[in-house]
Amino acid sequence: MIKKIFSTFTVRFGSAILNFLIAVIVSQYLGASGKGEQGILVATIAIIMLFDNLIGGATVVYLTPRLKIKSIILVSYFWALFVSLITFGLLWLTHLVEPKYQLWIAVLSGLCSFTSVNTSILIGKEKINRSNILVFLIPLITVISVLILFNIKHSASIDSYLVSMLISYIVNISLSFYWLIPWLSKETAFRFNEFFPTLKTMLHYGYQNQMAHVFQLISNRISFFVLEYYWSKSQVGIYSNGVSIIESVWMISSSITLLQYSRIVNSSNKKYAIQLTELLTKYGLLVAFIALIPIVLLPSSVYGTIFGSDFSELNRLIWVLAPGIWVFNYTLILGHYFSGTGKYYINAIASGVGFLVTIPAVFILIPKFQIYGAAISATISYFCSSLVVIYYFKKSGGKFVLFPDKRELVNFFVHTKAIVNNKIKSKLS
């Protein structure tokens, strides 16, 4: 188990570095205003993905051992195409974004949904390493494409960034289908009478799961739009970079929950699921705490040098965000226990509480305190959501945990040392 978590963490860490590079490149070439525009477009795509994932997303992981893969893919893809068409129509009618970006957003949100479905199927089949590769490929190809397009064309723009995203999704989808072929070839042909039962089942689990994601994403990203409304795109750019940096700590929990979720959905042993979740929560909180230390201690001058002079306030912003980011690891890890056991409604309640706190907070605090008001709102929301999942976890038979004890730490280091030694031996042999 530790080996798989370590492998996943390595990939997530690499992905975080690449996403950090993307933020640096966009910030350096386009400035705070351009970074703000990019942040708003990405946030818009993420919001559309909430509706795509009513049928796809994490629910696919839960249903992969239970339904035909062909049925899951066809129903999920059909839904994603439907949502993309509706999205384009709404954007065209409402002019919520500039006309030149409307088609881009519709297409990229659909492709992003396709990649999410394929990756989730691999996780449901416990092919963690392959899903990790797909996760890593998106930022890797985006970085390479952005650098080429920004420099060859000598006219860095948001359009070039969007083209790089398009390339990364196409490559990801192609590779994922290559890996899915062995399972698809073994299944019987898809029959139309399977469509609506599959749709009904996926919608049943999907809407419960997505309610949590809807509330959470709006809570996390509504600040972008409120900052733009009351202040400027430059403020959005500064805040989005601060959020990107500090949220990279969550890659630790993401590495843990990927294995945790795939294990729980393939098991019916409640005691095992609770004990596994308790153990992983302890390590997740400890490593996340350690990871936060260098991030909060890095001087503002360093951030200014990396991103440009517009971003010299990032250190103070990160200090405000850090407590909430750390405690939200409870929501991420304990929440995957409830997802793995099919109790999606608990995550929806937790995220809903965070949402109810966030909405008044951003409209009260952002007009007065700008990016710091957004950060305070987020931190309060994270604490409230985490308290809810802790309450329900204890109610289901789990314990409140914080950090691993001495014995658990010794076992962890012994296993980690053995894994490292085996890798060294395999390379030398």
CSV table of C-alpha atoms in Angstrom, one decimal:
chain,number,residue,atom,x,y,z
A,1,MET,CA,0.0,0.0,0.0
A,2,ILE,CA,2.8,2.4,0.9
A,3,LYS,CA,4.5,1.7,-2.4
A,4,LYS,CA,1.4,2.7,-4.3
A,5,ILE,CA,0.8,5.8,-2.3
A,6,PHE,CA,4.5,6.8,-2.7
A,7,SER,CA,4.3,6.2,-6.4
A,8,THR,CA,1.1,8.3,-6.7
A,9,PHE,CA,2.5,11.0,-4.5
A,10,THR,CA,5.6,11.2,-6.8
A,11,VAL,CA,3.4,11.6,-9.9
A,12,ARG,CA,1.2,14.2,-8.1
A,13,PHE,CA,4.2,16.1,-6.9
A,14,GLY,CA,5.6,16.2,-10.5
A,15,SER,CA,2.2,17.4,-11.7
A,16,ALA,CA,2.1,20.1,-9.1
A,17,ILE,CA,5.6,21.3,-10.2
A,18,LEU,CA,4.3,21.4,-13.8
A,19,ASN,CA,1.2,23.3,-12.9
A,20,PHE,CA,3.4,25.7,-10.9
A,21,LEU,CA,5.5,26.2,-14.1
A,22,ILE,CA,2.3,26.9,-16.1
A,23,ALA,CA,1.4,29.5,-13.5
A,24,VAL,CA,4.9,31.0,-13.7
A,25,ILE,CA,4.9,31.1,-17.5
A,26,VAL,CA,1.5,32.7,-17.9
A,27,SER,CA,2.3,35.2,-15.1
A,28,GLN,CA,5.6,36.2,-16.6
A,29,TYR,CA,4.3,36.5,-20.2
A,30,LEU,CA,0.9,37.9,-19.6
A,31,GLY,CA,1.2,39.7,-16.2
A,32,ALA,CA,-1.4,39.7,-13.3
A,33,SER,CA,-4.2,40.7,-15.6
A,34,GLY,CA,-3.5,37.9,-18.1
A,35,LYS,CA,-3.2,35.4,-15.3
A,36,GLY,CA,-6.5,36.6,-13.9
A,37,GLU,CA,-8.2,36.1,-17.3
A,38,GLN,CA,-6.7,32.6,-17.5
A,39,GLY,CA,-7.9,31.9,-13.9
A,40,ILE,CA,-11.4,32.9,-14.7
A,41,LEU,CA,-11.5,30.8,-17.9
A,42,VAL,CA,-10.2,27.7,-16.0
A,43,ALA,CA,-12.7,28.3,-13.2
A,44,THR,CA,-15.5,28.6,-15.8
A,45,ILE,CA,-14.5,25.2,-17.3
A,46,ALA,CA,-14.3,23.7,-13.8
A,47,ILE,CA,-17.9,24.9,-13.1
A,48,ILE,CA,-19.2,23.3,-16.3
A,49,MET,CA,-17.4,20.1,-15.3
A,50,LEU,CA,-19.7,20.0,-12.3
A,51,PHE,CA,-22.6,19.4,-14.6
A,52,ASP,CA,-20.6,16.9,-16.8
A,53,ASN,CA,-19.8,14.9,-13.7
A,54,LEU,CA,-23.5,14.5,-12.8
A,55,ILE,CA,-23.1,11.3,-14.9
A,56,GLY,CA,-19.3,10.9,-14.9
A,57,GLY,CA,-16.6,11.9,-12.5
A,58,ALA,CA,-15.8,10.0,-9.3
A,59,THR,CA,-19.1,8.0,-9.5
A,60,VAL,CA,-17.5,6.1,-12.4
A,61,VAL,CA,-14.9,4.7,-10.0
A,62,TYR,CA,-17.7,3.3,-7.8
A,63,LEU,CA,-19.6,1.9,-10.7
A,64,THR,CA,-16.8,0.4,-12.8
A,65,PRO,CA,-16.8,-2.9,-10.8
A,66,ARG,CA,-20.6,-3.0,-11.1
A,67,LEU,CA,-21.4,-2.0,-14.7
A,68,LYS,CA,-20.2,-2.6,-18.2
A,69,ILE,CA,-17.4,-0.2,-19.2
A,70,LYS,CA,-18.9,0.3,-22.7
A,71,SER,CA,-22.2,1.4,-21.1
A,72,ILE,CA,-20.4,3.8,-18.7
A,73,ILE,CA,-18.4,5.3,-21.5
A,74,LEU,CA,-21.2,5.8,-24.0
A,75,VAL,CA,-23.6,7.2,-21.4
A,76,SER,CA,-21.0,9.5,-19.9
A,77,TYR,CA,-19.7,10.8,-23.3
A,78,PHE,CA,-23.3,11.4,-24.5
A,79,TRP,CA,-24.0,13.4,-21.4
A,80,ALA,CA,-20.8,15.4,-21.8
A,81,LEU,CA,-21.6,16.3,-25.4
A,82,PHE,CA,-25.1,17.3,-24.3
A,83,VAL,CA,-23.7,19.6,-21.6
A,84,SER,CA,-21.2,21.1,-23.9
A,85,LEU,CA,-23.9,22.0,-26.5
A,86,ILE,CA,-26.1,23.6,-23.8
A,87,THR,CA,-23.0,25.4,-22.4
A,88,PHE,CA,-22.2,26.9,-25.8
A,89,GLY,CA,-25.8,28.1,-26.3
A,90,LEU,CA,-25.9,29.7,-22.8
A,91,LEU,CA,-22.6,31.5,-23.3
A,92,TRP,CA,-23.7,32.7,-26.7
A,93,LEU,CA,-27.0,34.0,-25.3
A,94,THR,CA,-25.7,35.6,-22.1
A,95,HIS,CA,-22.2,36.8,-23.1
A,96,LEU,CA,-20.8,35.8,-19.7
A,97,VAL,CA,-17.4,35.4,-21.4
A,98,GLU,CA,-15.9,37.0,-24.5
A,99,PRO,CA,-17.4,35.6,-27.8
A,100,LYS,CA,-14.0,34.3,-28.9
A,101,TYR,CA,-13.7,32.1,-25.9
A,102,GLN,CA,-17.3,30.6,-25.9
A,103,LEU,CA,-16.6,27.7,-28.3
A,104,TRP,CA,-13.2,27.1,-26.6
A,105,ILE,CA,-14.8,26.6,-23.2
A,106,ALA,CA,-17.5,24.3,-24.5
A,107,VAL,CA,-15.0,22.1,-26.4
A,108,LEU,CA,-12.4,22.0,-23.6
A,109,SER,CA,-15.0,21.2,-20.9
A,110,GLY,CA,-16.2,18.2,-23.0
A,111,LEU,CA,-12.7,16.9,-23.6
A,112,CYS,CA,-11.9,17.3,-19.9
A,113,SER,CA,-14.9,15.3,-19.1
A,114,PHE,CA,-13.8,12.5,-21.5
A,115,THR,CA,-10.4,12.3,-19.8
A,116,SER,CA,-12.0,12.2,-16.4
A,117,VAL,CA,-14.2,9.3,-17.3
A,118,ASN,CA,-11.4,7.2,-18.8
A,119,THR,CA,-9.1,7.9,-15.8
A,120,SER,CA,-11.9,7.1,-13.4
A,121,ILE,CA,-12.4,3.7,-15.1
A,122,LEU,CA,-8.7,2.9,-14.7
A,123,ILE,CA,-8.9,3.8,-11.0
A,124,GLY,CA,-12.0,1.6,-10.6
A,125,LYS,CA,-10.0,-1.3,-12.1
A,126,GLU,CA,-7.2,-0.4,-9.6
A,127,LYS,CA,-4.8,0.5,-12.4
A,128,ILE,CA,-3.4,3.3,-10.2
A,129,ASN,CA,-0.1,3.7,-12.1
A,130,ARG,CA,-1.8,4.1,-15.4
A,131,SER,CA,-4.2,6.7,-14.1
A,132,ASN,CA,-1.2,8.5,-12.5
A,133,ILE,CA,0.5,8.7,-15.9
A,134,LEU,CA,-2.7,10.2,-17.5
A,135,VAL,CA,-2.9,12.8,-14.7
A,136,PHE,CA,0.8,13.7,-15.2
A,137,LEU,CA,0.5,13.9,-19.0
A,138,ILE,CA,-1.9,16.8,-19.0
A,139,PRO,CA,0.3,19.4,-17.3
A,140,LEU,CA,3.4,18.0,-19.0
A,141,ILE,CA,2.1,18.4,-22.5
A,142,THR,CA,0.5,21.8,-21.6
A,143,VAL,CA,3.9,23.2,-20.4
A,144,ILE,CA,5.7,22.0,-23.5
A,145,SER,CA,2.9,23.3,-25.8
A,146,VAL,CA,2.7,26.7,-24.0
A,147,LEU,CA,6.4,27.3,-24.2
A,148,ILE,CA,6.5,26.4,-27.9
A,149,LEU,CA,3.4,28.5,-28.8
A,150,PHE,CA,4.4,31.5,-26.7
A,151,ASN,CA,7.9,31.6,-28.2
A,152,ILE,CA,7.4,30.4,-31.8
A,153,LYS,CA,4.5,32.8,-32.5
A,154,HIS,CA,6.2,35.6,-30.5
A,155,SER,CA,2.8,36.7,-29.3
A,156,ALA,CA,1.9,35.1,-26.0
A,157,SER,CA,-1.8,35.1,-25.5
A,158,ILE,CA,-4.7,33.2,-23.8
A,159,ASP,CA,-5.5,31.7,-27.2
A,160,SER,CA,-2.2,29.9,-27.3
A,161,TYR,CA,-2.7,28.6,-23.8
A,162,LEU,CA,-6.1,27.2,-24.8
A,163,VAL,CA,-4.5,25.5,-27.8
A,164,SER,CA,-2.0,23.8,-25.5
A,165,MET,CA,-4.9,22.5,-23.3
A,166,LEU,CA,-6.6,21.1,-26.4
A,167,ILE,CA,-3.4,19.2,-27.4
A,168,SER,CA,-3.0,17.8,-23.9
A,169,TYR,CA,-6.5,16.4,-23.7
A,170,ILE,CA,-6.4,14.8,-27.1
A,171,VAL,CA,-3.2,13.0,-26.3
A,172,ASN,CA,-4.6,11.9,-22.9
A,173,ILE,CA,-7.8,10.5,-24.4
A,174,SER,CA,-6.0,8.6,-27.1
A,175,LEU,CA,-3.6,6.9,-24.6
A,176,SER,CA,-6.4,6.1,-22.1
A,177,PHE,CA,-8.5,4.4,-24.8
A,178,TYR,CA,-5.4,2.3,-25.8
A,179,TRP,CA,-5.3,1.0,-22.2
A,180,LEU,CA,-9.0,0.4,-22.0
A,181,ILE,CA,-9.1,-1.8,-25.2
A,182,PRO,CA,-8.4,-5.1,-23.4
A,183,TRP,CA,-11.5,-4.7,-21.2
A,184,LEU,CA,-13.7,-3.3,-23.9
A,185,SER,CA,-12.9,-6.2,-26.3
A,186,LYS,CA,-14.0,-8.7,-23.7
A,187,GLU,CA,-17.4,-7.2,-23.2
A,188,THR,CA,-20.5,-7.9,-25.2
A,189,ALA,CA,-21.7,-5.2,-27.7
A,190,PHE,CA,-23.6,-2.3,-26.2
A,191,ARG,CA,-27.3,-2.5,-26.7
A,192,PHE,CA,-29.6,0.5,-26.7
A,193,ASN,CA,-31.9,-1.0,-24.0
A,194,GLU,CA,-28.9,-0.7,-21.6
A,195,PHE,CA,-28.7,3.1,-22.1
A,196,PHE,CA,-31.5,4.3,-19.8
A,197,PRO,CA,-30.9,1.8,-16.9
A,198,THR,CA,-27.2,2.8,-16.9
A,199,LEU,CA,-28.2,6.5,-17.1
A,200,LYS,CA,-30.6,6.1,-14.2
A,201,THR,CA,-28.0,4.3,-12.1
A,202,MET,CA,-25.2,6.8,-12.8
A,203,LEU,CA,-27.5,9.8,-12.2
A,204,HIS,CA,-28.6,8.3,-8.9
A,205,TYR,CA,-25.1,8.2,-7.5
A,206,GLY,CA,-23.8,11.1,-9.6
A,207,TYR,CA,-26.1,13.8,-8.4
A,208,GLN,CA,-25.4,12.9,-4.7
A,209,ASN,CA,-21.7,13.0,-5.4
A,210,GLN,CA,-21.8,16.1,-7.5
A,211,MET,CA,-23.8,18.1,-4.9
A,212,ALA,CA,-20.7,18.0,-2.8
A,213,HIS,CA,-18.5,19.1,-5.7
A,214,VAL,CA,-20.9,21.8,-6.7
A,215,PHE,CA,-20.9,23.4,-3.3
A,216,GLN,CA,-17.2,22.9,-2.8
A,217,LEU,CA,-16.1,24.4,-6.2
A,218,ILE,CA,-18.4,27.4,-5.9
A,219,SER,CA,-17.1,27.9,-2.3
A,220,ASN,CA,-13.5,27.7,-3.6
A,221,ARG,CA,-13.8,29.7,-6.8
A,222,ILE,CA,-16.6,32.3,-6.3
A,223,SER,CA,-14.0,34.6,-4.9
A,224,PHE,CA,-12.4,34.9,-8.3
A,225,PHE,CA,-15.6,36.4,-9.7
A,226,VAL,CA,-16.3,38.6,-6.7
A,227,LEU,CA,-12.7,39.9,-6.7
A,228,GLU,CA,-13.1,40.8,-10.4
A,229,TYR,CA,-16.4,42.5,-9.8
A,230,TYR,CA,-15.3,44.6,-6.8
A,231,TRP,CA,-11.6,45.1,-7.7
A,232,SER,CA,-9.9,43.9,-10.9
A,233,LYS,CA,-8.5,40.9,-12.9
A,234,SER,CA,-5.1,41.7,-11.5
A,235,GLN,CA,-6.4,40.9,-8.0
A,236,VAL,CA,-7.8,37.6,-9.4
A,237,GLY,CA,-4.4,36.8,-10.9
A,238,ILE,CA,-2.6,37.4,-7.6
A,239,TYR,CA,-5.2,35.4,-5.6
A,240,SER,CA,-5.3,32.5,-8.1
A,241,ASN,CA,-1.5,32.1,-7.9
A,242,GLY,CA,-1.7,32.1,-4.1
A,243,VAL,CA,-4.4,29.5,-4.2
A,244,SER,CA,-2.5,27.3,-6.7
A,245,ILE,CA,0.6,27.3,-4.6
A,246,ILE,CA,-1.0,26.5,-1.3
A,247,GLU,CA,-3.5,24.0,-2.7
A,248,SER,CA,-0.5,22.0,-4.0
A,249,VAL,CA,-0.4,20.6,-0.5
A,250,TRP,CA,-3.6,18.7,-1.3
A,251,MET,CA,-1.7,16.5,-3.7
A,252,ILE,CA,-0.6,14.5,-0.6
A,253,SER,CA,-4.2,13.8,0.3
A,254,SER,CA,-5.0,13.2,-3.4
A,255,SER,CA,-2.3,10.5,-3.5
A,256,ILE,CA,-3.8,8.9,-0.4
A,257,THR,CA,-7.4,9.1,-1.4
A,258,LEU,CA,-6.8,7.6,-4.9
A,259,LEU,CA,-5.7,4.3,-3.3
A,260,GLN,CA,-8.1,4.6,-0.4
A,261,TYR,CA,-11.1,5.1,-2.7
A,262,SER,CA,-10.2,2.2,-5.1
A,263,ARG,CA,-9.7,-0.1,-2.2
A,264,ILE,CA,-12.9,0.8,-0.4
A,265,VAL,CA,-15.2,0.5,-3.5
A,266,ASN,CA,-13.8,-3.0,-4.1
A,267,SER,CA,-14.4,-4.1,-0.5
A,268,SER,CA,-17.5,-4.8,1.6
A,269,ASN,CA,-15.6,-4.8,5.0
A,270,LYS,CA,-16.7,-1.7,6.9
A,271,LYS,CA,-14.2,-2.2,9.7
A,272,TYR,CA,-11.3,-2.4,7.2
A,273,ALA,CA,-12.5,0.8,5.5
A,274,ILE,CA,-12.7,2.7,8.8
A,275,GLN,CA,-9.3,1.5,10.0
A,276,LEU,CA,-7.7,2.3,6.6
A,277,THR,CA,-9.2,5.8,6.6
A,278,GLU,CA,-8.0,6.5,10.2
A,279,LEU,CA,-4.5,5.4,9.4
A,280,LEU,CA,-4.3,7.4,6.1
A,281,THR,CA,-5.8,10.5,7.8
A,282,LYS,CA,-3.0,10.5,10.3
A,283,TYR,CA,-0.2,10.3,7.7
A,284,GLY,CA,-2.0,12.7,5.4
A,285,LEU,CA,-2.3,15.4,8.1
A,286,LEU,CA,1.3,15.0,9.2
A,287,VAL,CA,2.9,15.2,5.8
A,288,ALA,CA,0.6,18.1,4.8
A,289,PHE,CA,1.7,20.0,7.9
A,290,ILE,CA,5.4,19.4,7.1
A,291,ALA,CA,4.8,20.4,3.4
A,292,LEU,CA,3.2,23.7,4.5
A,293,ILE,CA,6.2,24.9,6.5
A,294,PRO,CA,8.5,25.8,3.5
A,295,ILE,CA,5.6,27.3,1.6
A,296,VAL,CA,4.6,29.7,4.4
A,297,LEU,CA,8.2,30.6,5.2
A,298,LEU,CA,9.2,31.5,1.7
A,299,PRO,CA,9.8,35.3,1.6
A,300,SER,CA,7.6,37.6,-0.5
A,301,SER,CA,10.6,38.6,-2.5
A,302,VAL,CA,11.1,35.1,-3.8
A,303,TYR,CA,7.5,34.9,-5.1
A,304,GLY,CA,8.0,38.3,-6.7
A,305,THR,CA,11.1,37.1,-8.5
A,306,ILE,CA,9.3,33.9,-9.7
A,307,PHE,CA,6.0,35.4,-10.9
A,308,GLY,CA,6.9,39.0,-11.4
A,309,SER,CA,6.6,42.2,-9.3
A,310,ASP,CA,2.8,42.1,-9.4
A,311,PHE,CA,2.9,39.1,-7.1
A,312,SER,CA,4.9,40.4,-4.1
A,313,GLU,CA,2.0,40.0,-1.7
A,314,LEU,CA,1.7,36.2,-2.1
A,315,ASN,CA,3.5,35.4,1.2
A,316,ARG,CA,1.0,37.3,3.4
A,317,LEU,CA,-1.9,35.8,1.4
A,318,ILE,CA,-0.5,32.2,1.9
A,319,TRP,CA,-0.3,32.8,5.7
A,320,VAL,CA,-4.0,33.5,5.8
A,321,LEU,CA,-4.9,30.5,3.6
A,322,ALA,CA,-2.6,27.9,5.3
A,323,PRO,CA,-4.7,26.9,8.4
A,324,GLY,CA,-7.8,26.2,6.3
A,325,ILE,CA,-5.8,24.4,3.6
A,326,TRP,CA,-4.3,22.1,6.3
A,327,VAL,CA,-7.5,21.3,8.1
A,328,PHE,CA,-9.4,20.6,4.8
A,329,ASN,CA,-7.4,17.4,4.6
A,330,TYR,CA,-10.0,15.9,6.9
A,331,THR,CA,-12.7,16.7,4.3
A,332,LEU,CA,-10.6,15.2,1.5
A,333,ILE,CA,-9.7,11.9,3.2
A,334,LEU,CA,-12.7,11.2,5.4
A,335,GLY,CA,-14.9,12.3,2.5
A,336,HIS,CA,-13.5,9.6,0.3
A,337,TYR,CA,-14.5,7.0,3.0
A,338,PHE,CA,-18.1,8.1,2.5
A,339,SER,CA,-17.8,8.2,-1.2
A,340,GLY,CA,-16.3,4.7,-1.2
A,341,THR,CA,-19.2,3.4,0.8
A,342,GLY,CA,-21.8,5.1,-1.4
A,343,LYS,CA,-22.8,7.7,1.2
A,344,TYR,CA,-22.3,10.7,-1.1
A,345,TYR,CA,-24.9,12.7,0.7
A,346,ILE,CA,-22.6,13.2,3.7
A,347,ASN,CA,-20.0,15.0,1.5
A,348,ALA,CA,-22.8,17.1,0.1
A,349,ILE,CA,-23.9,18.2,3.5
A,350,ALA,CA,-20.3,19.0,4.5
A,351,SER,CA,-19.7,21.0,1.3
A,352,GLY,CA,-23.2,22.6,1.6
A,353,VAL,CA,-22.3,23.9,5.1
A,354,GLY,CA,-19.0,25.4,3.7
A,355,PHE,CA,-21.0,26.9,0.8
A,356,LEU,CA,-23.5,28.6,3.2
A,357,VAL,CA,-20.6,30.1,5.1
A,358,THR,CA,-18.7,31.2,2.0
A,359,ILE,CA,-21.5,33.2,0.2
A,360,PRO,CA,-22.1,35.9,2.9
A,361,ALA,CA,-18.4,35.9,3.8
A,362,VAL,CA,-17.0,36.8,0.4
A,363,PHE,CA,-19.6,39.6,-0.1
A,364,ILE,CA,-18.8,41.0,3.3
A,365,LEU,CA,-15.0,40.5,3.4
A,366,ILE,CA,-13.8,41.0,-0.2
A,367,PRO,CA,-15.1,44.6,-0.6
A,368,LYS,CA,-13.2,45.5,2.5
A,369,PHE,CA,-10.0,43.4,2.5
A,370,GLN,CA,-9.6,42.4,-1.2
A,371,ILE,CA,-7.6,39.2,-1.6
A,372,TYR,CA,-7.2,38.8,2.1
A,373,GLY,CA,-11.0,38.8,2.5
A,374,ALA,CA,-11.2,36.0,-0.1
A,375,ALA,CA,-8.6,34.0,1.9
A,376,ILE,CA,-10.3,34.5,5.2
A,377,SER,CA,-13.6,33.4,3.7
A,378,ALA,CA,-12.0,30.2,2.3
A,379,THR,CA,-10.3,29.3,5.6
A,380,ILE,CA,-13.6,29.6,7.5
A,381,SER,CA,-15.4,27.5,4.9
A,382,TYR,CA,-12.7,24.8,5.1
A,383,PHE,CA,-12.9,24.5,8.9
A,384,CYS,CA,-16.7,24.2,8.8
A,385,SER,CA,-16.7,21.5,6.1
A,386,SER,CA,-14.1,19.5,8.0
A,387,LEU,CA,-16.0,19.7,11.3
A,388,VAL,CA,-19.1,18.1,9.5
A,389,VAL,CA,-17.2,15.1,8.1
A,390,ILE,CA,-15.4,14.5,11.4
A,391,TYR,CA,-18.8,14.4,13.1
A,392,TYR,CA,-20.3,11.9,10.6
A,393,PHE,CA,-17.1,9.8,10.6
A,394,LYS,CA,-17.3,9.4,14.4
A,395,LYS,CA,-21.0,8.7,14.2
A,396,SER,CA,-20.3,5.8,11.7
A,397,GLY,CA,-17.8,4.2,14.2
A,398,GLY,CA,-14.6,6.0,13.4
A,399,LYS,CA,-12.3,7.9,15.7
A,400,PHE,CA,-11.0,11.4,15.7
A,401,VAL,CA,-7.3,11.2,14.8
A,402,LEU,CA,-4.6,13.8,14.4
A,403,PHE,CA,-1.0,12.5,13.9
A,404,PRO,CA,0.4,8.9,13.9
A,405,ASP,CA,2.0,7.6,17.1
A,406,LYS,CA,5.6,6.5,17.5
A,407,ARG,CA,4.9,2.9,16.6
A,408,GLU,CA,3.1,3.8,13.4
A,409,LEU,CA,5.9,6.2,12.4
A,410,VAL,CA,8.5,3.5,13.0
A,411,ASN,CA,6.5,1.0,10.8
A,412,PHE,CA,6.1,3.7,8.1
A,413,PHE,CA,9.8,4.4,7.9
A,414,VAL,CA,10.7,0.7,7.9
A,415,HIS,CA,8.4,0.1,5.0
A,416,THR,CA,9.5,3.2,3.2
A,417,LYS,CA,13.2,2.2,3.6
A,418,ALA,CA,12.5,-1.3,2.3
A,419,ILE,CA,10.8,0.2,-0.8
A,420,VAL,CA,13.7,2.6,-1.5
A,421,ASN,CA,16.2,-0.2,-1.0
A,422,ASN,CA,14.3,-2.5,-3.4
A,423,LYS,CA,14.2,0.2,-6.1
A,424,ILE,CA,18.0,0.8,-5.7
A,425,LYS,CA,18.7,-2.9,-6.0
A,426,SER,CA,16.5,-3.3,-9.1
A,427,LYS,CA,18.3,-0.4,-10.8
A,428,LEU,CA,21.8,-1.8,-9.9
A,429,SER,CA,20.9,-5.3,-11.0
